[in-house]
mmCIF file of C-alpha atoms in Angstrom:
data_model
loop_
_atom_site.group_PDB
_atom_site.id
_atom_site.type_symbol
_atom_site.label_atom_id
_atom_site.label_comp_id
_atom_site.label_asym_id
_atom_site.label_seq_id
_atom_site.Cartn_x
_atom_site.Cartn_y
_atom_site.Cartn_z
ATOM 1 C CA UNK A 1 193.947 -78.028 -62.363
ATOM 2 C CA UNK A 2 197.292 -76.471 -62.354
ATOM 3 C CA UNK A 3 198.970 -76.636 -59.122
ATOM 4 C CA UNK A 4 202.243 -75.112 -57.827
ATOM 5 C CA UNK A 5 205.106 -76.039 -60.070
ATOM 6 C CA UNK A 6 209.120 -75.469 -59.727
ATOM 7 C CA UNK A 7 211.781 -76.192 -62.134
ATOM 8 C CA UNK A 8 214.184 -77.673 -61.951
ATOM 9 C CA UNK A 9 213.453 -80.830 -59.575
ATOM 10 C CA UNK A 10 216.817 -81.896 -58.922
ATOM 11 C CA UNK A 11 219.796 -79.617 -58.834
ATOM 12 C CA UNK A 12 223.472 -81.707 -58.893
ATOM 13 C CA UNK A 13 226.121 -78.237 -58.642
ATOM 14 C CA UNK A 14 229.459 -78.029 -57.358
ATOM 15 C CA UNK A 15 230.448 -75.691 -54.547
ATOM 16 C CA UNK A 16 231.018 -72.045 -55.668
ATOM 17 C CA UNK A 17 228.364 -72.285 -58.619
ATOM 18 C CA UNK A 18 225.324 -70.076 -58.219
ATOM 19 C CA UNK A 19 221.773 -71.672 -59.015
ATOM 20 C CA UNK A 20 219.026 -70.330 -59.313
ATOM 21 C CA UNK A 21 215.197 -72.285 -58.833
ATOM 22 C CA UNK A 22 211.931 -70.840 -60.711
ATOM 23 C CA UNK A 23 208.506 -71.544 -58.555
ATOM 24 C CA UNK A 24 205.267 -70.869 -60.550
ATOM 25 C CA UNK A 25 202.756 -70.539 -57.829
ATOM 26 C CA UNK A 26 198.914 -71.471 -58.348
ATOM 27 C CA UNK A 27 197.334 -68.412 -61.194
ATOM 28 C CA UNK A 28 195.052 -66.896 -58.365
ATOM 29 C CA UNK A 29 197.261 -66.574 -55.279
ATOM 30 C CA UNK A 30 198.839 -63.179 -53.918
ATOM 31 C CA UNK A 31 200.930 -65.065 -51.310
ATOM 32 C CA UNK A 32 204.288 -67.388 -52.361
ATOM 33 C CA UNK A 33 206.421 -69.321 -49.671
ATOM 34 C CA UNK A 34 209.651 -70.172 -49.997
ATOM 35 C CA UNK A 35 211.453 -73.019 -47.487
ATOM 36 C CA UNK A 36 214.084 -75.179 -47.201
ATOM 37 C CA UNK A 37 213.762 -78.714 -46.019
ATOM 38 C CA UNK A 38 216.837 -80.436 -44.732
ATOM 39 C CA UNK A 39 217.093 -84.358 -44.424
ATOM 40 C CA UNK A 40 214.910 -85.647 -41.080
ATOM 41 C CA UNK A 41 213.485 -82.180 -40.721
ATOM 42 C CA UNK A 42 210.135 -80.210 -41.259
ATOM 43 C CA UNK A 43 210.567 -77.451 -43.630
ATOM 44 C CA UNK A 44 212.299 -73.952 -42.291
ATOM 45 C CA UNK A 45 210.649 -71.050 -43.602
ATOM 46 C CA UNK A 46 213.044 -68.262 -45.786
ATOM 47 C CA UNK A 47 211.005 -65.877 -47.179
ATOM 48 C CA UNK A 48 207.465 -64.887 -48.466
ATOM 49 C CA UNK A 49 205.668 -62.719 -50.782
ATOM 50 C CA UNK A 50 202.751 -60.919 -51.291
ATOM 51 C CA UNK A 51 202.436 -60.065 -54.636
ATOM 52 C CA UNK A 52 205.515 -58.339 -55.881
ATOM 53 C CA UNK A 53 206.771 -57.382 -52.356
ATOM 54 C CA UNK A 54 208.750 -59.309 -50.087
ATOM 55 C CA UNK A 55 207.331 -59.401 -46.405
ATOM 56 C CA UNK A 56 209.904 -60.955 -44.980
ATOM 57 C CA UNK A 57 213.641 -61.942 -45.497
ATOM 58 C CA UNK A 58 215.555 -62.189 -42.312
ATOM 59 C CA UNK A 59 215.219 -65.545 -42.184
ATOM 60 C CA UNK A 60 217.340 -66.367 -45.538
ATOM 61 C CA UNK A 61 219.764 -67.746 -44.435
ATOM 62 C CA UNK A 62 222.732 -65.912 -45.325
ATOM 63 C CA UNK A 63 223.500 -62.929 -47.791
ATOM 64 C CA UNK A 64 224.056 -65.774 -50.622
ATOM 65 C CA UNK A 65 220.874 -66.597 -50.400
ATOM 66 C CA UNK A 66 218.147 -64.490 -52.525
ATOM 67 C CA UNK A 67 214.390 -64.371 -53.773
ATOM 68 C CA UNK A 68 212.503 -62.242 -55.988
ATOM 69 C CA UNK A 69 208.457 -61.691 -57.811
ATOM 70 C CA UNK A 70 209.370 -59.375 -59.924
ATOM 71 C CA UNK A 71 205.860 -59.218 -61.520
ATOM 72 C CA UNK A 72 204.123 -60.868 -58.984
ATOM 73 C CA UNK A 73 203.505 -63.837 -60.557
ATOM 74 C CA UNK A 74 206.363 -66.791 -60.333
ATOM 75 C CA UNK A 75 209.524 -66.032 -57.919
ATOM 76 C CA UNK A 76 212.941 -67.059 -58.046
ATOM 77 C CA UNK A 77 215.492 -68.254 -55.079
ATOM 78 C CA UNK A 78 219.090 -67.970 -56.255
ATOM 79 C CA UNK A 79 221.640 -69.129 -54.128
ATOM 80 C CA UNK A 80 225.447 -67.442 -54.671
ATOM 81 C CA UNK A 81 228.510 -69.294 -54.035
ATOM 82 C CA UNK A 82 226.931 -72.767 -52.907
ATOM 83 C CA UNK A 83 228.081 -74.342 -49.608
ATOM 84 C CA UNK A 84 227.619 -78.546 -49.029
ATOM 85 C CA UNK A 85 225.699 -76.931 -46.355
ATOM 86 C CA UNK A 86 223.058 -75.798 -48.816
ATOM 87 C CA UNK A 87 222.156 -79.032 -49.948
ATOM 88 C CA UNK A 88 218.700 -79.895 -49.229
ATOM 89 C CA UNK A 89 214.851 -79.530 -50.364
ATOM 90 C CA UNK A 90 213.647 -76.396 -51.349
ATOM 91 C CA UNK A 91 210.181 -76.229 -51.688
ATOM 92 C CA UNK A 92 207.777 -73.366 -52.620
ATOM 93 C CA UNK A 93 204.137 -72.441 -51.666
ATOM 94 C CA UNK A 94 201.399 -70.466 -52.287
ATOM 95 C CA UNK A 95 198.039 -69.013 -50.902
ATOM 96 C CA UNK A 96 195.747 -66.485 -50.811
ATOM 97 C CA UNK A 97 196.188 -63.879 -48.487
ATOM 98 C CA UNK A 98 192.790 -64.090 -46.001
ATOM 99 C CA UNK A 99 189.427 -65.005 -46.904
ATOM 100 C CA UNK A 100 186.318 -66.552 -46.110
ATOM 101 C CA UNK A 101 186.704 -69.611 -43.326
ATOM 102 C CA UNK A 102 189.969 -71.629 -41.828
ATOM 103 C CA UNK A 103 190.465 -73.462 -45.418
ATOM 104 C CA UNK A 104 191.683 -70.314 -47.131
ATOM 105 C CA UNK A 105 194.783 -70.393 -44.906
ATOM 106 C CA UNK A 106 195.733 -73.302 -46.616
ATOM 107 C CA UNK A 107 199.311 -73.444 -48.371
ATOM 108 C CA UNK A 108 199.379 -75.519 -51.297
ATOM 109 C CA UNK A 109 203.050 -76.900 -52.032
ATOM 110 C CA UNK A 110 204.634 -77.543 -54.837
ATOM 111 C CA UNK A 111 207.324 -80.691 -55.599
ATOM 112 C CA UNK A 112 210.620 -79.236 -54.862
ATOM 113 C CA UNK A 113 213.686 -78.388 -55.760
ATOM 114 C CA UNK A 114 216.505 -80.975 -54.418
ATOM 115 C CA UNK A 115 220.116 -79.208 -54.729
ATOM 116 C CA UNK A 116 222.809 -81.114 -53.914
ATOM 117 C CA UNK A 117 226.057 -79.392 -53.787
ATOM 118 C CA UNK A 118 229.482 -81.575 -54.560
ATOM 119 C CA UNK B 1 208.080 -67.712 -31.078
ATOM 120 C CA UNK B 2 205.846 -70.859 -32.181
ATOM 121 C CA UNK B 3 207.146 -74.070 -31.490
ATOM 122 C CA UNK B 4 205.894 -77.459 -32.287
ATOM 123 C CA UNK B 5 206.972 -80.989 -31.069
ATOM 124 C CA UNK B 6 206.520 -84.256 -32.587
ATOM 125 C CA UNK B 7 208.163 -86.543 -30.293
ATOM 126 C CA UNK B 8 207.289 -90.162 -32.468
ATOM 127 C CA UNK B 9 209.948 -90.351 -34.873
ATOM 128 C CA UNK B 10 208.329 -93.190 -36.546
ATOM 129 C CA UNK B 11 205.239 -95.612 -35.868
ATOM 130 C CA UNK B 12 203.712 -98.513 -37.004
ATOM 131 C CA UNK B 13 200.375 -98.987 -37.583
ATOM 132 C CA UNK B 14 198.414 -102.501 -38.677
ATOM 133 C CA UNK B 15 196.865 -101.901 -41.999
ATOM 134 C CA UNK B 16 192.807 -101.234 -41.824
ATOM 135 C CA UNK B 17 193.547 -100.115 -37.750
ATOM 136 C CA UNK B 18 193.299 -96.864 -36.813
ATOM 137 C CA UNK B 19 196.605 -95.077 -35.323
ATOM 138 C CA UNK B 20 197.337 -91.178 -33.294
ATOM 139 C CA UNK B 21 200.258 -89.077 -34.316
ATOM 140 C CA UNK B 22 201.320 -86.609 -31.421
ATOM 141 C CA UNK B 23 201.925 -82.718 -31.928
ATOM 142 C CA UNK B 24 201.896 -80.728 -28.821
ATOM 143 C CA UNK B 25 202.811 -76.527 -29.538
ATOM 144 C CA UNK B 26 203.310 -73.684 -27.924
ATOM 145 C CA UNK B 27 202.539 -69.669 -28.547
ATOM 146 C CA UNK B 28 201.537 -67.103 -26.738
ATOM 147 C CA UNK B 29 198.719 -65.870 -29.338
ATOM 148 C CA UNK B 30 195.035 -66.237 -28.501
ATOM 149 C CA UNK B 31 193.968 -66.979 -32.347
ATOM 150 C CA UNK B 32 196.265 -69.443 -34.033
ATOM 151 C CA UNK B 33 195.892 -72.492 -36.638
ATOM 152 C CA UNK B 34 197.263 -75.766 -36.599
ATOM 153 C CA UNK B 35 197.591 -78.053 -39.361
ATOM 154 C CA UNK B 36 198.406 -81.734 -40.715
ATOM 155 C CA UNK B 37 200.731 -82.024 -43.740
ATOM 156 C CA UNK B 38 201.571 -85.231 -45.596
ATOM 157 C CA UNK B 39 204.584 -86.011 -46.950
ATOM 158 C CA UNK B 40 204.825 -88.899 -49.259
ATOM 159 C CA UNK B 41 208.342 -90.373 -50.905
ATOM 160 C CA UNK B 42 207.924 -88.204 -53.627
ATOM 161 C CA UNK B 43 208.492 -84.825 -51.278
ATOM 162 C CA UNK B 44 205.460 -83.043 -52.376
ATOM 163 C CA UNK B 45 203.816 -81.453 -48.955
ATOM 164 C CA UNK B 46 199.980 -82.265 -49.243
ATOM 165 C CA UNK B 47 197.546 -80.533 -46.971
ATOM 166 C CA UNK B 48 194.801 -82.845 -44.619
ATOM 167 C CA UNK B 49 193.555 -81.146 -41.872
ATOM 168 C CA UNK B 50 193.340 -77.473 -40.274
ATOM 169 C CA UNK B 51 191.918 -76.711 -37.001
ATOM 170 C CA UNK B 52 191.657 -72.974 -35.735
ATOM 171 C CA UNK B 53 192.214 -71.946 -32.034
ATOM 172 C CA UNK B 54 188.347 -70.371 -31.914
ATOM 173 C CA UNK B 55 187.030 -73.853 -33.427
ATOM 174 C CA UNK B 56 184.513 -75.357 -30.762
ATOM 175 C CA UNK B 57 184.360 -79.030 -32.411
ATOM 176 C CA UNK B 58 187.619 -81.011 -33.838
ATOM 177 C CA UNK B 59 188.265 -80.971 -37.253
ATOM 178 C CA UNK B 60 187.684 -83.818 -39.516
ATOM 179 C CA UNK B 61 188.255 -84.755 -43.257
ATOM 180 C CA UNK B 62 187.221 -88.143 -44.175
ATOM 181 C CA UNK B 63 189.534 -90.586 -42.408
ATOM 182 C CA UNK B 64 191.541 -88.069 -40.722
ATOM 183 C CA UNK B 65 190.800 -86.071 -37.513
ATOM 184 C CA UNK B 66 192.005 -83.806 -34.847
ATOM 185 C CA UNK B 67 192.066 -84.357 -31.642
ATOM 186 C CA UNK B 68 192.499 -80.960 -30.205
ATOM 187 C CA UNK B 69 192.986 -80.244 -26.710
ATOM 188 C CA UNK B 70 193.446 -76.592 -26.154
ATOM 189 C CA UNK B 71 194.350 -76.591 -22.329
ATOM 190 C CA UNK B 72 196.833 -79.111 -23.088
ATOM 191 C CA UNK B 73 198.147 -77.529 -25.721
ATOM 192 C CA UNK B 74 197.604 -80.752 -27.912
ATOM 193 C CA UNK B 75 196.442 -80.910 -31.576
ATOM 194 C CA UNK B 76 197.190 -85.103 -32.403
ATOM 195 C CA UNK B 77 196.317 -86.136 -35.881
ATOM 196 C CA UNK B 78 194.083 -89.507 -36.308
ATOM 197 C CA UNK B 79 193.886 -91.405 -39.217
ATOM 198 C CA UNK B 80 191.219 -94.086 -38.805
ATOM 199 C CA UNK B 81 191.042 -97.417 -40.962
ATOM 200 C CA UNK B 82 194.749 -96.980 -42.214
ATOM 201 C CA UNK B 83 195.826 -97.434 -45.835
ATOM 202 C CA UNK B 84 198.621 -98.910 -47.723
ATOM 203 C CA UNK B 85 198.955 -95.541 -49.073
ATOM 204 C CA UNK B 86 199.011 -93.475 -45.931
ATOM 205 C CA UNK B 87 202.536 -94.632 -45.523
ATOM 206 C CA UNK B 88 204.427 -91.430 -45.413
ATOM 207 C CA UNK B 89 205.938 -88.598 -43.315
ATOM 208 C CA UNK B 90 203.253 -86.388 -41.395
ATOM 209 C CA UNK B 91 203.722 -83.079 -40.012
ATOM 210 C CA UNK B 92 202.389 -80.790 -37.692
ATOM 211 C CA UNK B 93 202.437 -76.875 -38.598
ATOM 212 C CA UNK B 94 201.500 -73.510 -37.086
ATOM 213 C CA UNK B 95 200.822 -70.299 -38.456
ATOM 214 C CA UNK B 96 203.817 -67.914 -37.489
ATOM 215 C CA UNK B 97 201.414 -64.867 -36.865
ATOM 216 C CA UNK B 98 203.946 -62.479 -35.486
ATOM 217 C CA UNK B 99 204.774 -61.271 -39.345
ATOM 218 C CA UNK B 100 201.054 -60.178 -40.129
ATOM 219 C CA UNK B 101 197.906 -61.138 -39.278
ATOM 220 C CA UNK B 102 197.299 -62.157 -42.775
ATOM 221 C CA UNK B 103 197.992 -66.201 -44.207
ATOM 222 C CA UNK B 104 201.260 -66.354 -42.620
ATOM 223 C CA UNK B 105 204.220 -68.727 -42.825
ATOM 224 C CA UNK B 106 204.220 -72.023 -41.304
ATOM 225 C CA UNK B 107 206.176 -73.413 -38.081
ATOM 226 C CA UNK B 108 206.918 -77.003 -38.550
ATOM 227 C CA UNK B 109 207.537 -80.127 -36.450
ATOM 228 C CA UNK B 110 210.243 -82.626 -37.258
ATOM 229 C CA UNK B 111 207.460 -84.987 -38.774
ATOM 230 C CA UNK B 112 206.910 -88.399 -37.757
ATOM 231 C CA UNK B 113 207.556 -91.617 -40.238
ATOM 232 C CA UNK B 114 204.539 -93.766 -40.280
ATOM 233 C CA UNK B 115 204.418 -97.040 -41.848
ATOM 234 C CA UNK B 116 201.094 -99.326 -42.651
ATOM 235 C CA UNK B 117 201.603 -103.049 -42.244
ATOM 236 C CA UNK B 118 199.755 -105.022 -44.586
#
């Protein structure tokens, strides 16, 4: 059972690099989540995808900040001229779009990505 | 906009007892979903308990349940006969409906710490 994956899990850059994180999302899902997680706080929503196209992107949180499914399979965040600011968790997630009862709106999570920026 | 609140930042809970973790929310959608997330040490978000607006009994899943109080506004997690291993952050989530009616991105609470006694 292959879950949600993202490479790398921990991210040491120093500000003004660009990084980039992979997320593989779970083989059958349309859907993919991207968030950020910041220390004492629930995860902040950035973007999503359905398949190849991007739903939503006016909450990234700057123009540095970037995603892509370019085949609608695994998605990419990249993050331009990092900020201290930027360090945090940045976790992916995927689903199915709707079907059948309540447990199909279910996002499954995968580890993380933890930048920290120096 | 969703909103939730999780105003315990951490509790304690005698191990084998059984212990409530508040979420209160707000929207202004009929239909909505609510969820439980766990958050162990190692980061990775792990999915309990759903509950849907239209749901006429409270959700369970083995230990955990929801006590959901739709006038109130209240969806509180319980987590009967606590574990050694429920030690963890918890968090209470909403589905952001406003981008598509489809499985939508989540709306998170802070989280609250809990931590089992032995």
């Amino acid at each position: 059972d292959t879950g949600v994956s993202q490479d790398p899990r921990h991210k040491i850059t120093k500000r003004g690099q660009n990084v980039t994180f992979r997320c593989d999302p779970i083989s059958e899902h349309n859907r993919l989540y991207w968030y950020r997680q910041t220390l004492g706080q629930g995860p902040e929503f950035l973007t999503y995808f359905q398949n190849e196209a991007q739903l939503e992107k006016s909450r990234l949180l700057s123009d540095r900040f970037s995603a892509e499914r370019p085949k609608g399979s695994f998605s990419t965040l990249e993050i331009q001229r990092t900020e201290q600011g930027d360090s945090a968790m940045y976790l992916c997630a995927s689903s199915s779009r709707t079907s059948g009862g309540p447990v199909s709106y279910e996002q499954y999570f995968g580890p993380g990505t933890r930048l920290t920026v120096t | 906009a969703q909103k939730i609140t999780q105003t315990q930042p951490g509790m304690f809970v005698q191990e084998k007892e059984a212990v409530t973790l508040d979420c209160t929310y707000d929207t202004s959608d009929q239909s909505y979903g609510l969820f439980w997330y766990k958050q162990p040490s190692s980061g990775e978000m792990i999915f309990l308990i759903y509950q849907g607006s239209y749901d006429e009994q409270n959700a369970t899943e083995g230990r955990y349940s929801l006590n959901f109080q739709k006038a109130r506004k209240s969806a509180n997690l319980v987590i009967s006969a606590s574990q050694l291993g429920d030690s963890a952050m918890y968090f209470c989530a909403m589905r952001e409906r406003r981008f598509d009616s489809g499985n939508t991105p989540l709306v998170f609470g802070k989280g609250t710490r809990l931590s089992v006694i032995a």
